[in-house]
Short mmCIF file of C-alpha atoms and ligand atoms in Angstrom, two decimals:
data_model
loop_
_atom_site.label_atom_id
_atom_site.label_comp_id
_atom_site.label_asym_id
_atom_site.label_seq_id
_atom_site.Cartn_x
_atom_site.Cartn_y
_atom_site.Cartn_z
CA UNK A 1 77.40 67.38 102.40
CA UNK A 2 75.63 70.52 101.13
CA UNK A 3 77.82 73.28 99.73
CA UNK A 4 76.69 75.58 102.50
CA UNK A 5 77.77 73.06 105.15
CA UNK A 6 81.06 72.41 103.36
CA UNK A 7 81.93 76.13 103.44
CA UNK A 8 80.85 76.46 107.10
CA UNK A 9 82.99 73.45 108.06
CA UNK A 10 86.11 74.90 106.40
CA UNK A 11 85.47 78.31 108.01
CA UNK A 12 85.13 76.71 111.46
CA UNK A 13 88.32 74.64 111.12
CA UNK A 14 90.21 77.69 109.89
CA UNK A 15 89.15 79.76 112.88
CA UNK A 16 89.90 77.00 115.37
CA UNK A 17 93.30 76.15 113.95
CA UNK A 18 94.55 79.73 113.52
CA UNK A 19 93.16 81.76 116.45
CA UNK A 20 93.11 85.56 116.46
CA UNK A 21 93.56 86.15 112.70
CA UNK A 22 90.52 88.41 112.19
CA UNK A 23 91.45 89.96 108.84
CA UNK A 24 92.35 86.53 107.47
CA UNK A 25 88.94 85.11 108.41
CA UNK A 26 87.28 88.11 106.75
CA UNK A 27 89.17 87.49 103.51
CA UNK A 28 88.47 83.73 103.56
CA UNK A 29 84.78 84.25 104.33
CA UNK A 30 84.46 86.77 101.50
CA UNK A 31 85.94 84.35 98.97
CA UNK A 32 84.30 81.13 100.14
CA UNK A 33 80.82 82.67 100.39
CA UNK A 34 80.99 83.70 96.73
CA UNK A 35 82.09 80.25 95.52
CA UNK A 36 78.76 78.57 96.19
CA UNK A 37 77.65 78.54 92.53
CA UNK A 38 80.79 76.80 91.28
CA UNK A 39 80.95 74.39 94.22
CA UNK A 40 77.38 73.37 93.46
CA UNK A 41 78.13 72.90 89.78
CA UNK A 42 81.42 71.04 90.33
CA UNK A 43 81.46 68.49 93.20
CA UNK A 44 85.09 67.64 92.35
CA UNK A 45 86.33 70.54 94.49
CA UNK A 46 84.80 68.96 97.58
CA UNK A 47 85.99 65.52 96.52
CA UNK A 48 89.60 66.75 96.20
CA UNK A 49 89.46 68.72 99.46
CA UNK A 50 90.29 71.93 97.62
CA UNK A 51 88.83 74.38 100.15
CA UNK A 52 90.56 72.66 103.08
CA UNK A 53 93.86 72.90 101.23
CA UNK A 54 93.56 76.37 99.70
CA UNK A 55 93.10 78.13 103.07
CA UNK A 56 96.40 76.77 104.42
CA UNK A 57 99.64 78.36 103.19
CA UNK A 58 102.12 76.00 101.62
CA UNK A 59 104.71 77.58 103.88
CA UNK A 60 104.96 80.48 106.31
CA UNK A 61 108.27 81.90 107.43
CA UNK A 62 108.60 84.06 110.53
CA UNK A 63 111.95 85.56 111.47
CA UNK A 64 113.70 88.00 113.77
CA UNK A 65 115.03 91.20 112.21
CA UNK A 66 117.61 93.06 114.26
CA UNK A 67 119.16 96.34 113.19
CA UNK A 68 121.08 99.26 114.67
CA UNK A 69 119.33 102.61 115.03
CA UNK A 70 121.12 105.95 114.73
CA UNK A 71 121.83 105.95 118.47
CA UNK A 72 123.66 102.61 118.06
CA UNK A 73 120.94 100.78 119.93
CA UNK A 74 119.82 97.34 118.74
CA UNK A 75 116.20 97.32 117.57
CA UNK A 76 114.12 94.21 116.93
CA UNK A 77 111.19 93.52 114.60
CA UNK A 78 109.39 90.48 113.26
CA UNK A 79 109.66 89.56 109.58
CA UNK A 80 107.15 87.42 107.67
CA UNK A 81 106.89 85.71 104.31
CA UNK A 82 103.79 83.63 103.66
CA UNK A 83 104.17 81.44 100.56
CA UNK A 84 100.50 80.69 100.10
CA UNK A 85 99.95 78.90 96.83
CA UNK A 86 102.23 77.95 93.91
CA UNK A 87 99.75 75.91 91.83
CA UNK A 88 100.04 78.19 88.80
CA UNK A 89 103.48 79.79 89.22
CA UNK A 90 106.14 81.05 91.63
CA UNK A 91 104.86 82.94 94.68
CA UNK A 92 104.32 86.62 93.96
CA UNK A 93 103.08 89.39 96.24
CA UNK A 94 104.29 92.46 98.04
CA UNK A 95 106.07 93.25 101.29
CA UNK A 96 104.35 95.55 103.79
CA UNK A 97 106.25 97.53 106.44
CA UNK A 98 103.75 98.93 108.93
CA UNK A 99 103.50 98.83 112.71
CA UNK A 100 100.15 96.95 112.57
CA UNK A 101 101.51 94.05 110.54
CA UNK A 102 100.95 90.61 112.09
CA UNK A 103 100.61 87.10 110.73
CA UNK A 104 96.82 87.44 110.26
CA UNK A 105 97.23 90.53 108.08
CA UNK A 106 99.96 88.96 105.96
CA UNK A 107 97.81 85.84 105.55
CA UNK A 108 94.76 87.86 104.46
CA UNK A 109 96.86 89.65 101.86
CA UNK A 110 98.53 86.43 100.70
CA UNK A 111 95.22 84.63 100.40
CA UNK A 112 93.71 87.41 98.26
CA UNK A 113 96.84 87.45 96.15
CA UNK A 114 96.27 83.84 95.00
CA UNK A 115 93.02 84.74 93.22
CA UNK A 116 94.15 88.15 92.03
CA UNK A 117 97.26 86.70 90.41
CA UNK A 118 95.24 83.94 88.80
CA UNK A 119 92.83 86.51 87.33
CA UNK A 120 95.65 88.32 85.53
CA UNK A 121 96.00 85.28 83.26
CA UNK A 122 99.74 85.19 84.05
CA UNK A 123 101.73 82.35 85.61
CA UNK A 124 102.09 83.67 89.16
CA UNK A 125 101.22 82.06 92.48
CA UNK A 126 100.21 83.92 95.64
CA UNK A 127 102.33 85.14 98.55
CA UNK A 128 102.83 88.12 100.83
CA UNK A 129 105.29 89.31 103.44
CA UNK A 130 106.44 92.20 105.54
CA UNK A 131 107.28 93.34 109.01
CA UNK A 132 105.86 95.25 111.95
CA UNK A 133 108.64 97.79 111.32
CA UNK A 134 107.32 101.39 111.26
CA UNK A 135 109.24 103.40 108.65
CA UNK A 136 107.75 106.73 109.84
CA UNK A 137 110.28 109.09 111.37
CA UNK A 138 113.23 106.79 110.60
CA UNK A 139 116.36 108.18 108.97
CA UNK A 140 117.49 106.94 105.58
CA UNK A 141 120.32 105.05 107.26
CA UNK A 142 117.91 103.32 109.63
CA UNK A 143 115.64 102.30 106.74
CA UNK A 144 118.65 100.92 104.90
CA UNK A 145 119.95 98.92 107.85
CA UNK A 146 116.50 97.50 108.52
CA UNK A 147 116.03 96.49 104.87
CA UNK A 148 119.47 94.86 104.77
CA UNK A 149 118.82 92.83 107.89
CA UNK A 150 115.37 91.83 106.61
CA UNK A 151 116.87 90.63 103.31
CA UNK A 152 119.65 88.60 104.93
CA UNK A 153 116.98 86.16 106.12
CA UNK A 154 114.50 86.60 103.25
CA UNK A 155 117.22 85.82 100.68
CA UNK A 156 117.20 82.20 101.82
CA UNK A 157 113.60 81.75 100.69
CA UNK A 158 113.19 83.68 97.42
CA UNK A 159 114.31 83.23 93.83
CA UNK A 160 113.34 84.00 90.25
CA UNK A 161 111.42 80.73 89.87
CA UNK A 162 110.54 80.39 93.53
CA UNK A 163 109.21 83.59 95.09
CA UNK A 164 109.46 87.16 93.79
CA UNK A 165 108.34 89.82 96.33
CA UNK A 166 107.46 93.45 95.51
CA UNK A 167 106.34 96.61 97.39
CA UNK A 168 103.20 97.40 99.35
CA UNK A 169 102.42 99.87 102.15
CA UNK A 170 105.70 101.32 103.43
CA UNK A 171 107.78 99.63 100.74
CA UNK A 172 108.55 101.68 97.62
CA UNK A 173 111.48 102.15 95.26
CA UNK A 174 113.91 103.14 98.03
CA UNK A 175 113.27 100.04 100.15
CA UNK A 176 113.31 97.70 97.11
CA UNK A 177 116.71 99.20 96.20
CA UNK A 178 118.23 98.54 99.62
CA UNK A 179 116.85 95.00 99.69
CA UNK A 180 118.02 94.24 96.14
CA UNK A 181 121.53 95.51 96.96
CA UNK A 182 121.71 93.30 100.03
CA UNK A 183 120.48 90.23 98.13
CA UNK A 184 123.26 90.76 95.61
CA UNK A 185 125.84 91.15 98.36
CA UNK A 186 124.70 88.02 100.18
CA UNK A 187 124.35 85.73 97.15
CA UNK A 188 126.69 87.29 94.61
CA UNK A 189 123.95 87.07 91.98
CA UNK A 190 122.27 89.83 89.98
CA UNK A 191 118.82 88.28 89.60
CA UNK A 192 115.22 89.46 89.17
CA UNK A 193 114.23 88.39 92.68
CA UNK A 194 112.21 91.54 93.40
CA UNK A 195 109.95 93.69 91.25
CA UNK A 196 109.50 97.44 91.49
CA UNK A 197 113.24 97.78 90.84
CA UNK A 198 114.89 101.00 89.66
CA UNK A 199 114.80 101.65 85.92
CA UNK A 200 118.62 101.51 85.65
CA UNK A 201 118.88 98.08 87.26
CA UNK A 202 116.14 95.87 85.85
CA UNK A 203 112.95 97.76 86.68
CA UNK A 204 110.06 98.16 84.27
CA UNK A 205 108.69 101.45 83.07
CA UNK A 206 105.07 101.93 84.26
CA UNK A 207 105.49 99.62 87.30
CA UNK A 208 105.29 102.60 89.70
CA UNK A 209 102.08 103.82 88.11
CA UNK A 210 100.54 100.41 87.38
CA UNK A 211 98.21 99.76 90.32
CA UNK A 212 96.62 103.23 90.23
CA UNK A 213 96.43 103.33 86.43
CA UNK A 214 94.99 99.81 86.38
CA UNK A 215 92.32 100.67 88.90
CA UNK A 216 91.17 103.60 86.77
CA UNK A 217 91.19 101.45 83.60
CA UNK A 218 89.06 98.92 85.45
CA UNK A 219 86.56 101.60 86.49
CA UNK A 220 86.40 102.81 82.88
CA UNK A 221 85.59 99.25 81.73
CA UNK A 222 82.76 99.02 84.26
CA UNK A 223 81.31 102.33 83.12
CA UNK A 224 81.70 101.52 79.43
CA UNK A 225 79.57 98.44 79.97
CA UNK A 226 76.84 100.86 81.14
CA UNK A 227 77.41 103.08 78.09
CA UNK A 228 79.04 105.60 80.35
CA UNK A 229 82.61 106.80 80.93
CA UNK A 230 84.84 108.61 83.42
CA UNK A 231 84.64 111.86 81.50
CA UNK A 232 83.49 114.75 83.72
CA UNK A 233 82.99 112.48 86.73
CA UNK A 234 83.87 113.67 90.24
CA UNK A 235 85.93 111.12 92.15
CA UNK A 236 86.88 110.76 95.79
CA UNK A 237 90.17 108.99 96.49
CA UNK A 238 91.57 107.91 99.86
CA UNK A 239 95.26 107.49 100.61
CA UNK A 240 98.15 109.47 99.20
CA UNK A 241 100.67 106.72 98.59
CA UNK A 242 101.64 104.85 95.46
CA UNK A 243 98.16 103.62 94.53
CA UNK A 244 96.31 106.87 95.34
CA UNK A 245 98.76 109.18 93.54
CA UNK A 246 98.64 107.29 90.25
CA UNK A 247 94.89 106.81 90.50
CA UNK A 248 94.61 110.59 90.72
CA UNK A 249 97.02 111.07 87.81
CA UNK A 250 95.13 108.67 85.53
CA UNK A 251 91.76 110.17 86.52
CA UNK A 252 92.96 113.49 85.08
CA UNK A 253 94.08 111.70 81.89
CA UNK A 254 90.54 110.36 81.57
CA UNK A 255 89.03 113.85 82.09
CA UNK A 256 87.61 113.09 85.52
CA UNK A 257 88.13 115.26 88.60
CA UNK A 258 89.61 113.73 91.80
CA UNK A 259 88.73 116.01 94.73
CA UNK A 260 90.10 114.24 97.82
CA UNK A 261 93.11 112.40 99.15
CA UNK A 262 94.10 111.35 102.68
CA UNK A 263 96.87 109.94 104.85
CA UNK A 264 97.01 108.35 108.27
CA UNK A 265 96.62 111.78 109.89
CA UNK A 266 93.84 113.49 107.91
CA UNK A 267 92.23 114.31 104.58
CA UNK A 268 92.24 117.03 101.93
CA UNK A 269 89.19 118.22 100.03
CA UNK A 270 89.98 120.44 97.05
CA UNK A 271 86.91 121.36 95.03
CA UNK A 272 89.16 122.48 92.17
CA UNK A 273 90.67 119.02 91.94
CA UNK A 274 93.72 117.69 93.84
CA UNK A 275 96.90 119.32 92.57
CA UNK A 276 99.08 116.41 91.49
CA UNK A 277 102.41 118.26 91.59
CA UNK A 278 101.81 119.42 95.16
CA UNK A 279 100.70 115.94 96.21
CA UNK A 280 103.81 114.33 94.72
CA UNK A 281 106.05 116.96 96.29
CA UNK A 282 104.61 116.40 99.76
CA UNK A 283 104.34 112.62 99.66
CA UNK A 284 107.01 111.36 97.26
CA UNK A 285 109.76 113.90 97.85
CA UNK A 286 109.28 115.47 101.28
CA UNK A 287 107.54 112.40 102.79
CA UNK A 288 105.56 114.72 105.06
CA UNK A 289 101.96 115.35 106.16
CA UNK A 290 99.12 116.30 103.83
CA UNK A 291 98.39 119.24 106.13
CA UNK A 292 101.03 121.13 104.13
CA UNK A 293 98.79 121.05 101.05
CA UNK A 294 96.61 123.89 102.32
CA UNK A 295 99.64 126.16 102.75
CA UNK A 296 99.84 126.22 98.93
CA UNK A 297 96.18 125.76 97.92
CA UNK A 298 94.10 128.18 99.96
CA UNK A 299 90.76 126.98 98.55
CA UNK A 300 91.32 123.46 99.85
CA UNK A 301 90.37 122.23 103.30
CA UNK A 302 92.25 119.88 105.63
CA UNK A 303 90.44 117.81 108.23
CA UNK A 304 92.58 115.98 110.81
CA UNK A 305 91.51 112.43 111.58
CA UNK A 306 90.45 113.22 115.17
CA UNK A 307 87.82 115.59 113.73
CA UNK A 308 86.24 112.97 111.45
CA UNK A 309 82.58 112.29 112.27
CA UNK A 310 82.16 109.46 114.80
CA UNK A 311 82.67 106.03 113.21
CA UNK A 312 83.06 107.35 109.67
CA UNK A 313 85.79 108.30 107.22
CA UNK A 314 85.44 111.96 106.16
CA UNK A 315 86.63 111.14 102.62
CA UNK A 316 83.44 109.19 101.92
CA UNK A 317 81.20 112.04 103.10
CA UNK A 318 82.30 114.18 100.13
CA UNK A 319 79.75 114.02 97.28
CA UNK A 320 81.10 112.15 94.25
CA UNK A 321 80.17 109.95 91.28
CA UNK A 322 82.88 107.38 91.95
CA UNK A 323 84.87 106.38 95.04
CA UNK A 324 88.40 104.90 94.92
CA UNK A 325 89.39 103.56 98.36
CA UNK A 326 93.18 103.35 97.95
CA UNK A 327 94.71 103.45 101.45
CA UNK A 328 94.18 100.34 103.55
CA UNK A 329 91.89 97.51 104.70
CA UNK A 330 88.45 98.22 106.20
CA UNK A 331 88.62 101.96 105.54
CA UNK A 332 85.08 102.12 104.11
CA UNK A 333 82.36 100.85 106.45
CA UNK A 334 78.57 100.68 106.34
CA UNK A 335 78.17 104.26 107.56
CA UNK A 336 80.55 105.45 104.83
CA UNK A 337 78.72 103.45 102.17
CA UNK A 338 75.42 104.99 103.25
CA UNK A 339 77.01 108.43 102.91
CA UNK A 340 78.24 107.61 99.43
CA UNK A 341 74.86 106.26 98.36
CA UNK A 342 72.98 109.25 99.80
CA UNK A 343 75.27 111.59 97.87
CA UNK A 344 74.68 109.82 94.56
CA UNK A 345 77.88 107.79 94.19
CA UNK A 346 77.33 105.08 91.59
CA UNK A 347 80.60 103.12 91.62
CA UNK A 348 83.12 101.99 94.23
CA UNK A 349 86.40 100.79 92.72
CA UNK A 350 88.87 99.26 95.19
CA UNK A 351 92.52 100.28 94.79
CA UNK A 352 93.48 99.06 98.26
CA UNK A 353 93.18 95.45 99.41
CA UNK A 354 89.90 94.65 101.21
CA UNK A 355 89.11 98.34 101.91
CA UNK A 356 85.34 97.79 102.11
CA UNK A 357 83.80 96.00 105.10
CA UNK A 358 81.43 93.04 104.44
CA UNK A 359 78.37 95.01 105.69
CA UNK A 360 79.22 97.89 103.36
CA UNK A 361 79.57 95.51 100.40
CA UNK A 362 76.22 93.95 101.21
CA UNK A 363 74.53 97.37 101.34
CA UNK A 364 76.18 98.47 98.09
CA UNK A 365 75.05 95.38 96.20
CA UNK A 366 71.55 95.66 97.66
CA UNK A 367 71.33 99.24 96.35
CA UNK A 368 72.63 98.14 92.94
CA UNK A 369 75.66 100.37 93.11
CA UNK A 370 78.47 99.27 90.79
CA UNK A 371 81.47 97.56 92.40
CA UNK A 372 85.03 96.97 91.23
CA UNK A 373 86.41 94.44 93.75
CA UNK A 374 90.08 94.71 94.74
CA UNK A 375 91.14 91.33 93.42
CA UNK A 376 90.25 92.49 89.94
CA UNK A 377 90.53 96.28 90.14
CA UNK A 378 93.99 96.52 91.72
CA UNK A 379 95.56 93.59 89.86
CA UNK A 380 97.39 95.99 87.50
CA UNK A 381 100.32 96.26 89.91
CA UNK A 382 101.07 92.58 90.10
CA UNK A 383 100.38 92.11 86.40
CA UNK A 384 103.00 94.74 85.58
CA UNK A 385 105.37 93.11 88.06
CA UNK A 386 105.06 89.99 85.96
CA UNK A 387 105.84 92.07 82.88
CA UNK A 388 108.98 93.22 84.72
CA UNK A 389 109.89 89.55 85.33
CA UNK A 390 109.36 88.79 81.63
CA UNK A 391 111.63 91.66 80.61
CA UNK A 392 114.30 90.49 83.08
CA UNK A 393 114.12 86.91 81.84
CA UNK A 394 114.35 87.89 78.16
CA UNK A 395 116.85 90.74 78.81
CA UNK A 396 114.53 93.18 77.04
CA UNK A 397 113.38 96.67 77.91
CA UNK A 398 109.94 97.82 76.78
CA UNK A 399 108.89 101.46 76.47
CA UNK A 400 106.45 103.18 78.85
CA UNK A 401 103.76 103.17 76.15
CA UNK A 402 104.30 99.49 75.41
CA UNK A 403 103.92 98.43 79.06
CA UNK A 404 101.00 100.81 79.59
CA UNK A 405 99.30 99.33 76.51
CA UNK A 406 99.76 95.81 77.85
CA UNK A 407 98.45 96.90 81.27
CA UNK A 408 95.35 98.39 79.69
CA UNK A 409 94.70 95.18 77.76
CA UNK A 410 95.19 93.05 80.88
CA UNK A 411 92.69 95.18 82.85
CA UNK A 412 90.17 94.81 80.04
CA UNK A 413 90.66 91.05 79.97
CA UNK A 414 90.28 90.85 83.77
CA UNK A 415 87.05 92.80 83.49
CA UNK A 416 85.76 90.62 80.63
CA UNK A 417 86.66 87.40 82.44
CA UNK A 418 85.01 88.57 85.69
CA UNK A 419 81.92 89.75 83.84
CA UNK A 420 81.55 86.64 81.70
CA UNK A 421 82.04 84.37 84.72
CA UNK A 422 79.39 86.29 86.69
CA UNK A 423 77.05 85.71 83.78
CA UNK A 424 77.91 82.03 83.44
CA UNK A 425 77.07 81.48 87.10
CA UNK A 426 73.83 83.49 86.94
CA UNK A 427 74.94 86.60 88.81
CA UNK A 428 75.43 88.83 85.78
CA UNK A 429 77.28 92.01 86.64
CA UNK A 430 78.34 90.92 90.14
CA UNK A 431 82.07 91.27 89.55
CA UNK A 432 82.96 90.09 93.06
CA UNK A 433 81.39 86.71 92.37
CA UNK A 434 82.78 86.64 88.82
CA UNK A 435 86.33 87.55 89.88
CA UNK A 436 86.42 85.14 92.81
CA UNK A 437 85.09 82.21 90.81
CA UNK A 438 87.33 82.84 87.80
CA UNK A 439 90.42 83.26 90.01
CA UNK A 440 89.56 80.18 92.06
CA UNK A 441 88.79 77.87 89.14
CA UNK A 442 92.20 78.09 87.50
CA UNK A 443 94.07 77.56 90.78
CA UNK A 444 91.78 74.75 92.01
CA UNK A 445 91.94 72.88 88.68
CA UNK A 446 95.74 73.16 88.70
CA UNK A 447 95.84 71.79 92.26
CA UNK A 448 93.77 68.81 91.15
CA UNK A 449 96.11 68.21 88.18
CA UNK A 450 99.14 68.26 90.47
CA UNK A 451 97.91 65.61 92.90
CA UNK A 452 98.15 65.51 96.66
CA UNK A 453 100.55 68.43 97.15
P1 LIG B 501 101.75 103.45 100.41
O1 LIG B 501 102.56 103.11 101.61
O2 LIG B 501 102.44 104.02 99.23
O3 LIG B 501 100.54 104.42 100.80
C1 LIG B 501 99.60 104.08 101.76
C2 LIG B 501 98.72 105.28 102.00
O4 LIG B 501 97.67 104.92 102.87
C3 LIG B 501 99.44 106.44 102.67
O5 LIG B 501 98.86 107.62 102.21
C4 LIG B 501 99.17 106.20 104.14
O6 LIG B 501 99.26 107.38 104.92
C5 LIG B 501 97.73 105.71 104.07
N1 LIG B 501 97.40 104.85 105.20
C6 LIG B 501 98.06 103.74 105.63
N2 LIG B 501 97.47 103.22 106.71
C7 LIG B 501 96.40 104.02 106.96
C8 LIG B 501 95.38 104.00 107.93
N3 LIG B 501 95.34 103.06 108.87
N4 LIG B 501 94.45 104.99 107.86
C9 LIG B 501 94.49 105.93 106.89
N5 LIG B 501 95.43 106.00 105.95
C10 LIG B 501 96.36 105.05 105.98
O7 LIG B 501 100.98 102.09 100.02
P2 LIG B 501 100.31 101.71 98.62
O8 LIG B 501 99.73 102.91 97.99
O9 LIG B 501 101.28 100.88 97.88
O10 LIG B 501 99.14 100.73 99.11
C11 LIG B 501 97.84 101.19 99.40
C12 LIG B 501 96.86 100.02 99.34
O11 LIG B 501 96.90 99.43 98.03
C13 LIG B 501 97.18 98.85 100.29
O12 LIG B 501 95.97 98.25 100.69
C14 LIG B 501 97.95 97.88 99.41
O13 LIG B 501 97.89 96.55 99.90
C15 LIG B 501 97.19 98.04 98.11
N6 LIG B 501 97.90 97.62 96.91
C16 LIG B 501 99.10 98.16 96.57
C17 LIG B 501 99.74 97.75 95.42
C18 LIG B 501 101.00 98.39 94.95
O14 LIG B 501 101.42 98.09 93.81
N7 LIG B 501 101.63 99.28 95.69
C19 LIG B 501 99.19 96.67 94.57
C20 LIG B 501 97.86 96.24 94.96
C21 LIG B 501 97.28 96.68 96.10
P3 LIG B 501 100.69 107.96 105.44
O15 LIG B 501 101.24 108.71 104.28
O16 LIG B 501 100.36 108.82 106.59
O17 LIG B 501 101.49 106.76 105.81
#
């Protein structure tokens, strides 16, 4: 069977056997379509049914989460943990609490995580989980009771050598704390079963900053290859959560100027550069809307989401040299990419998972814009999570500078591996192809070594 037909057959079976999982199909299609060169060169992957196997999670757990709200009413949500692939190590991947979460979204994220984790060069498999719980507007007590109930079930399925979840959208230090506390209460064990823990109880310095910092390091590597750098570049950033905030912070360290940020209600444009202290105050401490930014910074403008131009994201209409989509999936479409291109943007570096639609990616590559794909560019978070696991296992504590140094090296090695692989398979500079093939190869070869499992 030709490689093209092999991929089409796996795509068709996936769609027929798991109906309605749109985002998951998008993620699978994106990976499989870039594997053609290696599948052609290595027929063993077809022979060992690797594609058929790799698109099916080893295990998916779906559970009921009941909790009491402040009015003493019982509330119900659905919890998920998809343990996708453990060929190269224990499952690792975040938990997302957001009202849109469904099995298809968790599967897309878990599938991507397999290749991302492989690319880091560390021994971690791929998984993802979460719930359709909406943390917005909930009291601290409600968040705690939800997290405790969620962990009572999750605790049966995780473990230091089995599955180590972390944060994602809607899950930060506070939620990890409540879940860790509950795990300890249920099992009686103080174990490194989550990453993103507090510094006083097993967390790693730099873990909070790692995804954003890593994304900026990755962009710097791409530019360095072109004999360029981030210095004096204008950047647009979307989102205002964990990834966006530390992308903005690191951009300043690299002498670039981030001029936008956004949340689910609107966006800020500040031509003077986003004020990091104000952003942290609003989002990390007050947990409120970005609209408040313009009360302090009169030169900045706020555009609510209902005033965005039809079918486009206003963040990507702001002229920039580099764009860092760092909020959520499919937040940068073809129209947005055309806006970026028209305004002279030369690089899109993905902090979020799958933020760019397939049509936008196609246009960007056609126009020879530079691209830092999520699997490589945002791998700094999970890589640092693994560093947290190493510190837990060896009972050591490394300094901020030590972890940051390791993170920087890992991002450079991910870039080098992706670049070299793109070259080896005759698509030099196409980091999407390079990252997907390099991530796939290690996992697929390990699956072959381990037999029919
Ligand atoms: P956070 O919850 O900290 O922040 C998410 C941000 O995105 C918030 O500003 C939120 O707005 C905004 N947002 C969420 N949904 C939408 C939407 N539909 N439209 C517009 N804005 C939206 O999450 P993270 O920063 O941790 O995650 C951001 C992205 O990065 C996700 O794709 C995640 O999977 C990815 N990622 C995260 C890693 C990590 O270590 N945290 C690691 C690798 C990838 P609001 O404030 O209004 O909620």
